[in-house]
PDB file of C-alpha atoms in Angstrom:
ATOM      1  CA  MET A   1       0.194   0.192   0.062  1.00 90.00           C
ATOM      2  CA  LYS A   2       1.218   3.096  -0.767  1.00 92.00           C
ATOM      3  CA  SER A   3       2.141   5.772   1.790  1.00 95.00           C
ATOM      4  CA  ILE A   4      -0.136   8.976   1.229  1.00 96.00           C
ATOM      5  CA  ARG A   5       3.206  10.984  -0.020  1.00 96.00           C
ATOM      6  CA  GLU A   6       3.562   8.762  -2.611  1.00 96.00           C
ATOM      7  CA  ARG A   7       0.315   9.125  -3.609  1.00 97.00           C
ATOM      8  CA  ALA A   8       0.651  12.569  -3.729  1.00 98.00           C
ATOM      9  CA  LEU A   9       4.033  12.343  -5.719  1.00 97.00           C
ATOM     10  CA  ASP A  10       2.678   9.551  -8.601  1.00 97.00           C
ATOM     11  CA  ALA A  11      -0.183  12.157  -8.696  1.00 98.00           C
ATOM     12  CA  ALA A  12       1.975  15.340  -9.092  1.00 98.00           C
ATOM     13  CA  VAL A  13       4.157  13.010 -12.025  1.00 97.00           C
ATOM     14  CA  ASP A  14       0.642  12.405 -13.708  1.00 97.00           C
ATOM     15  CA  LEU A  15      -0.617  16.118 -13.787  1.00 97.00           C
ATOM     16  CA  ILE A  16       3.132  16.943 -15.303  1.00 97.00           C
ATOM     17  CA  GLY A  17       3.019  14.398 -17.686  1.00 96.00           C
ATOM     18  CA  ALA A  18      -0.583  15.593 -19.132  1.00 96.00           C
ATOM     19  CA  ASP A  19      -0.824  19.471 -18.142  1.00 96.00           C
ATOM     20  CA  GLY A  20       2.551  20.427 -18.157  1.00 94.00           C
ATOM     21  CA  VAL A  21       4.545  22.402 -14.533  1.00 94.00           C
ATOM     22  CA  ARG A  22       1.950  25.292 -14.636  1.00 93.00           C
ATOM     23  CA  ALA A  23      -0.813  22.801 -13.886  1.00 92.00           C
ATOM     24  CA  LEU A  24       1.045  21.739 -10.715  1.00 94.00           C
ATOM     25  CA  THR A  25      -0.748  22.937  -7.418  1.00 96.00           C
ATOM     26  CA  HIS A  26      -1.437  20.953  -3.863  1.00 97.00           C
ATOM     27  CA  GLY A  27      -5.452  21.223  -4.742  1.00 97.00           C
ATOM     28  CA  ARG A  28      -5.176  19.684  -7.896  1.00 97.00           C
ATOM     29  CA  ILE A  29      -2.871  17.044  -6.542  1.00 97.00           C
ATOM     30  CA  ASP A  30      -5.178  16.190  -3.559  1.00 98.00           C
ATOM     31  CA  ALA A  31      -7.746  15.681  -5.623  1.00 98.00           C
ATOM     32  CA  ALA A  32      -6.041  13.575  -8.424  1.00 97.00           C
ATOM     33  CA  ALA A  33      -4.613  11.421  -5.905  1.00 97.00           C
ATOM     34  CA  GLY A  34      -7.801  11.061  -3.798  1.00 97.00           C
ATOM     35  CA  LEU A  35      -6.451  12.554  -0.511  1.00 97.00           C
ATOM     36  CA  PRO A  36      -8.155  14.677   1.896  1.00 97.00           C
ATOM     37  CA  PRO A  37      -7.351  19.025   0.651  1.00 96.00           C
ATOM     38  CA  GLY A  38      -3.786  19.857   2.781  1.00 95.00           C
ATOM     39  CA  SER A  39      -2.619  16.120   2.430  1.00 96.00           C
ATOM     40  CA  THR A  40       0.001  17.151  -0.010  1.00 97.00           C
ATOM     41  CA  SER A  41       0.960  20.391   1.207  1.00 96.00           C
ATOM     42  CA  ASN A  42       1.684  18.307   5.083  1.00 95.00           C
ATOM     43  CA  TYR A  43       4.725  17.432   3.296  1.00 96.00           C
ATOM     44  CA  PHE A  44       5.631  20.156   0.484  1.00 97.00           C
ATOM     45  CA  ARG A  45       4.709  23.466   1.989  1.00 95.00           C
ATOM     46  CA  THR A  46       5.804  25.401  -0.789  1.00 95.00           C
ATOM     47  CA  ARG A  47       5.708  25.372  -4.667  1.00 93.00           C
ATOM     48  CA  ALA A  48       9.482  24.849  -5.310  1.00 93.00           C
ATOM     49  CA  ALA A  49       9.458  22.464  -2.526  1.00 95.00           C
ATOM     50  CA  LEU A  50       6.566  20.530  -4.525  1.00 95.00           C
ATOM     51  CA  ILE A  51       8.458  20.722  -7.571  1.00 95.00           C
ATOM     52  CA  ALA A  52      11.721  19.600  -5.941  1.00 94.00           C
ATOM     53  CA  GLY A  53      10.092  16.396  -4.435  1.00 95.00           C
ATOM     54  CA  VAL A  54       8.653  15.768  -7.709  1.00 96.00           C
ATOM     55  CA  ILE A  55      11.906  15.866  -9.475  1.00 95.00           C
ATOM     56  CA  ASP A  56      13.560  13.825  -6.336  1.00 94.00           C
ATOM     57  CA  TRP A  57      10.646  11.252  -6.657  1.00 94.00           C
ATOM     58  CA  ILE A  58      11.286  11.024 -10.495  1.00 95.00           C
ATOM     59  CA  ALA A  59      14.607   9.857 -10.386  1.00 91.00           C
ATOM     60  CA  THR A  60      14.705   7.524  -7.405  1.00 90.00           C
ATOM     61  CA  ARG A  61      11.725   5.641  -9.259  1.00 90.00           C
ATOM     62  CA  GLU A  62      14.440   6.007 -12.433  1.00 88.00           C
ATOM     63  CA  ARG A  63      16.581   4.564 -10.499  1.00 83.00           C
ATOM     64  CA  ALA A  64      14.393   1.325  -9.061  1.00 83.00           C
ATOM     65  CA  ASP A  65      13.133   0.631 -12.438  1.00 81.00           C
ATOM     66  CA  ALA A  66      16.161   1.038 -14.425  1.00 71.00           C
ATOM     67  CA  GLY A  67      17.973  -2.183 -14.962  1.00 74.00           C
ATOM     68  CA  ILE A  68      20.592  -1.280 -16.747  1.00 81.00           C
ATOM     69  CA  PRO A  69      22.232  -4.240 -18.335  1.00 84.00           C
ATOM     70  CA  GLU A  70      25.986  -5.336 -18.839  1.00 90.00           C
ATOM     71  CA  ILE A  71      26.204  -5.123 -22.660  1.00 95.00           C
ATOM     72  CA  THR A  72      29.031  -7.227 -24.748  1.00 94.00           C
ATOM     73  CA  THR A  73      27.275  -7.088 -28.007  1.00 97.00           C
ATOM     74  CA  ARG A  74      25.673  -4.682 -30.024  1.00 97.00           C
ATOM     75  CA  GLU A  75      22.774  -7.546 -30.587  1.00 97.00           C
ATOM     76  CA  GLU A  76      22.913  -6.637 -27.023  1.00 96.00           C
ATOM     77  CA  PHE A  77      22.502  -2.870 -26.860  1.00 97.00           C
ATOM     78  CA  VAL A  78      20.361  -2.309 -30.017  1.00 97.00           C
ATOM     79  CA  SER A  79      17.876  -4.921 -27.987  1.00 96.00           C
ATOM     80  CA  ALA A  80      18.327  -2.600 -24.593  1.00 95.00           C
ATOM     81  CA  LEU A  81      18.361   0.534 -26.109  1.00 95.00           C
ATOM     82  CA  ILE A  82      14.896   0.058 -28.332  1.00 96.00           C
ATOM     83  CA  ARG A  83      13.415  -1.487 -25.298  1.00 94.00           C
ATOM     84  CA  MET A  84      14.319   1.166 -22.792  1.00 94.00           C
ATOM     85  CA  ILE A  85      12.480   3.740 -25.645  1.00 96.00           C
ATOM     86  CA  GLU A  86       9.667   1.405 -25.868  1.00 96.00           C
ATOM     87  CA  VAL A  87       9.355   1.434 -21.949  1.00 94.00           C
ATOM     88  CA  GLN A  88       9.846   4.816 -21.656  1.00 95.00           C
ATOM     89  CA  SER A  89       7.630   5.860 -24.214  1.00 96.00           C
ATOM     90  CA  GLY A  90       4.768   3.545 -23.373  1.00 96.00           C
ATOM     91  CA  PRO A  91       3.985   2.055 -19.882  1.00 95.00           C
ATOM     92  CA  LEU A  92       6.184   5.375 -18.500  1.00 95.00           C
ATOM     93  CA  SER A  93       5.201   7.485 -20.857  1.00 96.00           C
ATOM     94  CA  MET A  94       3.796  10.586 -18.331  1.00 96.00           C
ATOM     95  CA  ARG A  95       6.621   9.982 -16.022  1.00 96.00           C
ATOM     96  CA  THR A  96       9.096  10.990 -18.978  1.00 96.00           C
ATOM     97  CA  ARG A  97       6.910  13.538 -20.561  1.00 96.00           C
ATOM     98  CA  ALA A  98       7.133  14.999 -16.752  1.00 96.00           C
ATOM     99  CA  ARG A  99      11.178  14.418 -16.469  1.00 95.00           C
ATOM    100  CA  TYR A 100      11.328  16.537 -19.874  1.00 94.00           C
ATOM    101  CA  ALA A 101       9.351  19.331 -18.336  1.00 95.00           C
ATOM    102  CA  LEU A 102      11.106  19.690 -15.099  1.00 95.00           C
ATOM    103  CA  PHE A 103      14.376  19.785 -16.865  1.00 91.00           C
ATOM    104  CA  LEU A 104      13.097  23.027 -18.220  1.00 90.00           C
ATOM    105  CA  GLU A 105      13.034  24.260 -14.633  1.00 87.00           C
ATOM    106  CA  PRO A 106      15.354  27.151 -13.663  1.00 85.00           C
ATOM    107  CA  ASP A 107      16.171  26.033 -10.200  1.00 88.00           C
ATOM    108  CA  GLU A 108      19.781  24.178 -11.285  1.00 90.00           C
ATOM    109  CA  ASP A 109      19.374  22.794  -7.492  1.00 91.00           C
ATOM    110  CA  ALA A 110      16.069  21.614  -7.673  1.00 90.00           C
ATOM    111  CA  VAL A 111      17.043  19.654 -11.189  1.00 93.00           C
ATOM    112  CA  ARG A 112      20.469  18.519  -9.902  1.00 93.00           C
ATOM    113  CA  PRO A 113      19.122  14.466  -9.332  1.00 93.00           C
ATOM    114  CA  LEU A 114      17.920  15.017 -13.035  1.00 92.00           C
ATOM    115  CA  ARG A 115      21.427  15.753 -14.814  1.00 93.00           C
ATOM    116  CA  GLU A 116      23.118  13.386 -12.817  1.00 93.00           C
ATOM    117  CA  GLN A 117      20.660  10.819 -13.622  1.00 90.00           C
ATOM    118  CA  ARG A 118      21.235  11.571 -17.195  1.00 92.00           C
ATOM    119  CA  ALA A 119      24.937  11.693 -16.289  1.00 94.00           C
ATOM    120  CA  ALA A 120      24.929   8.245 -15.765  1.00 91.00           C
ATOM    121  CA  PHE A 121      23.008   7.089 -18.473  1.00 93.00           C
ATOM    122  CA  GLU A 122      25.362   8.530 -20.781  1.00 95.00           C
ATOM    123  CA  ALA A 123      28.698   7.691 -18.897  1.00 95.00           C
ATOM    124  CA  TRP A 124      26.537   4.085 -19.299  1.00 95.00           C
ATOM    125  CA  VAL A 125      26.486   4.477 -23.186  1.00 96.00           C
ATOM    126  CA  ARG A 126      29.771   5.951 -23.390  1.00 96.00           C
ATOM    127  CA  GLY A 127      31.373   2.834 -21.775  1.00 96.00           C
ATOM    128  CA  VAL A 128      29.503   0.580 -24.022  1.00 97.00           C
ATOM    129  CA  LEU A 129      30.343   2.013 -27.113  1.00 97.00           C
ATOM    130  CA  PHE A 130      34.126   1.843 -25.967  1.00 96.00           C
ATOM    131  CA  THR A 131      33.919  -1.726 -25.532  1.00 96.00           C
ATOM    132  CA  LEU A 132      31.856  -2.264 -28.465  1.00 96.00           C
ATOM    133  CA  GLY A 133      34.601   0.023 -30.999  1.00 95.00           C
ATOM    134  CA  GLY A 134      36.734   1.776 -29.214  1.00 94.00           C
ATOM    135  CA  ALA A 135      37.703   4.881 -28.196  1.00 94.00           C
ATOM    136  CA  ALA A 136      36.584   6.206 -31.569  1.00 93.00           C
ATOM    137  CA  ALA A 137      33.156   4.757 -31.203  1.00 93.00           C
ATOM    138  CA  GLU A 138      33.067   6.841 -27.356  1.00 91.00           C
ATOM    139  CA  GLN A 139      33.440   9.656 -29.404  1.00 95.00           C
ATOM    140  CA  HIS A 140      29.621   9.070 -30.974  1.00 97.00           C
ATOM    141  CA  THR A 141      28.031   9.440 -27.786  1.00 97.00           C
ATOM    142  CA  THR A 142      26.160  12.678 -27.559  1.00 96.00           C
ATOM    143  CA  PHE A 143      25.157  11.482 -31.506  1.00 97.00           C
ATOM    144  CA  LEU A 144      24.170   8.399 -29.909  1.00 97.00           C
ATOM    145  CA  MET A 145      21.818   9.989 -27.165  1.00 97.00           C
ATOM    146  CA  ALA A 146      20.361  12.569 -29.246  1.00 97.00           C
ATOM    147  CA  THR A 147      18.993  10.012 -31.804  1.00 97.00           C
ATOM    148  CA  ALA A 148      17.586   8.038 -28.912  1.00 97.00           C
ATOM    149  CA  ASP A 149      16.494  11.342 -27.494  1.00 96.00           C
ATOM    150  CA  GLY A 150      14.771  12.693 -30.369  1.00 97.00           C
ATOM    151  CA  LEU A 151      12.791   9.068 -30.782  1.00 97.00           C
ATOM    152  CA  LEU A 152      11.202   8.905 -27.168  1.00 97.00           C
ATOM    153  CA  LEU A 153      10.286  12.521 -27.377  1.00 96.00           C
ATOM    154  CA  HIS A 154       8.801  11.682 -31.030  1.00 97.00           C
ATOM    155  CA  ARG A 155       7.201   8.768 -29.819  1.00 97.00           C
ATOM    156  CA  ILE A 156       5.703  10.355 -26.604  1.00 96.00           C
ATOM    157  CA  THR A 157       4.735  13.744 -28.188  1.00 95.00           C
ATOM    158  CA  ILE A 158       3.707  13.242 -32.225  1.00 96.00           C
ATOM    159  CA  ASP A 159       3.130   9.197 -32.875  1.00 97.00           C
ATOM    160  CA  PRO A 160       3.431   6.951 -29.447  1.00 95.00           C
ATOM    161  CA  HIS A 161       3.543   3.661 -31.917  1.00 95.00           C
ATOM    162  CA  ALA A 162       6.886   4.566 -34.096  1.00 97.00           C
ATOM    163  CA  ALA A 163       8.876   2.106 -35.052  1.00 96.00           C
ATOM    164  CA  VAL A 164      12.544   2.588 -33.141  1.00 97.00           C
ATOM    165  CA  GLY A 165      14.548  -0.486 -34.704  1.00 97.00           C
ATOM    166  CA  ASP A 166      15.613   0.741 -37.653  1.00 97.00           C
ATOM    167  CA  ALA A 167      16.883   4.129 -36.074  1.00 97.00           C
ATOM    168  CA  ILE A 168      18.722   2.735 -33.464  1.00 98.00           C
ATOM    169  CA  THR A 169      20.208  -0.274 -35.409  1.00 98.00           C
ATOM    170  CA  HIS A 170      21.190   2.176 -37.768  1.00 97.00           C
ATOM    171  CA  ALA A 171      22.794   4.662 -35.253  1.00 97.00           C
ATOM    172  CA  ILE A 172      24.470   2.475 -33.023  1.00 97.00           C
ATOM    173  CA  ASP A 173      26.020   0.984 -35.784  1.00 97.00           C
ATOM    174  CA  ALA A 174      27.553   4.272 -37.047  1.00 96.00           C
ATOM    175  CA  ALA A 175      29.094   4.866 -34.210  1.00 96.00           C
ATOM    176  CA  ILE A 176      31.143   1.884 -33.679  1.00 95.00           C
ATOM    177  CA  ARG A 177      31.818   1.785 -37.346  1.00 88.00           C
ATOM    178  CA  THR A 178      34.079   4.284 -36.791  1.00 64.00           C
TER     179      THR A 178
END
């Protein structure tokens, strides 16, 4: 059974994912989570505290759900990235939308957990590229990350069923074929 705090945070993520950061109010979260009025403000007294709490919650949930595999072959890497994009744009699409919206928040301290999470994922991609293609392949980390981000953004904003397999396969092949 989820705690009141967890219910509020889950509702906040869904609100941001559906309607953007401006939709985030204590009252809307209480209503969306089916909580008594004032429940959310018991945990997050200010809007800034609420936004920081949601950012931390997203980062925490993503770390818990990450399941970042150890990759030793091109085929494993292709499969892993395709699966990650499909999950982030499918069952976890509201969280993905919320994460993207919150990346734009001006409070760098609040956004730090998301940026650190992103840096860790980028380091993983860099390491896999190095394993598969050496230092020359590692130099294509930004290219591969941008390709994956573009596909993910396309799926959560335009076409949730857009195929990603060919694009990811071509991007990985281009990165390791240096």
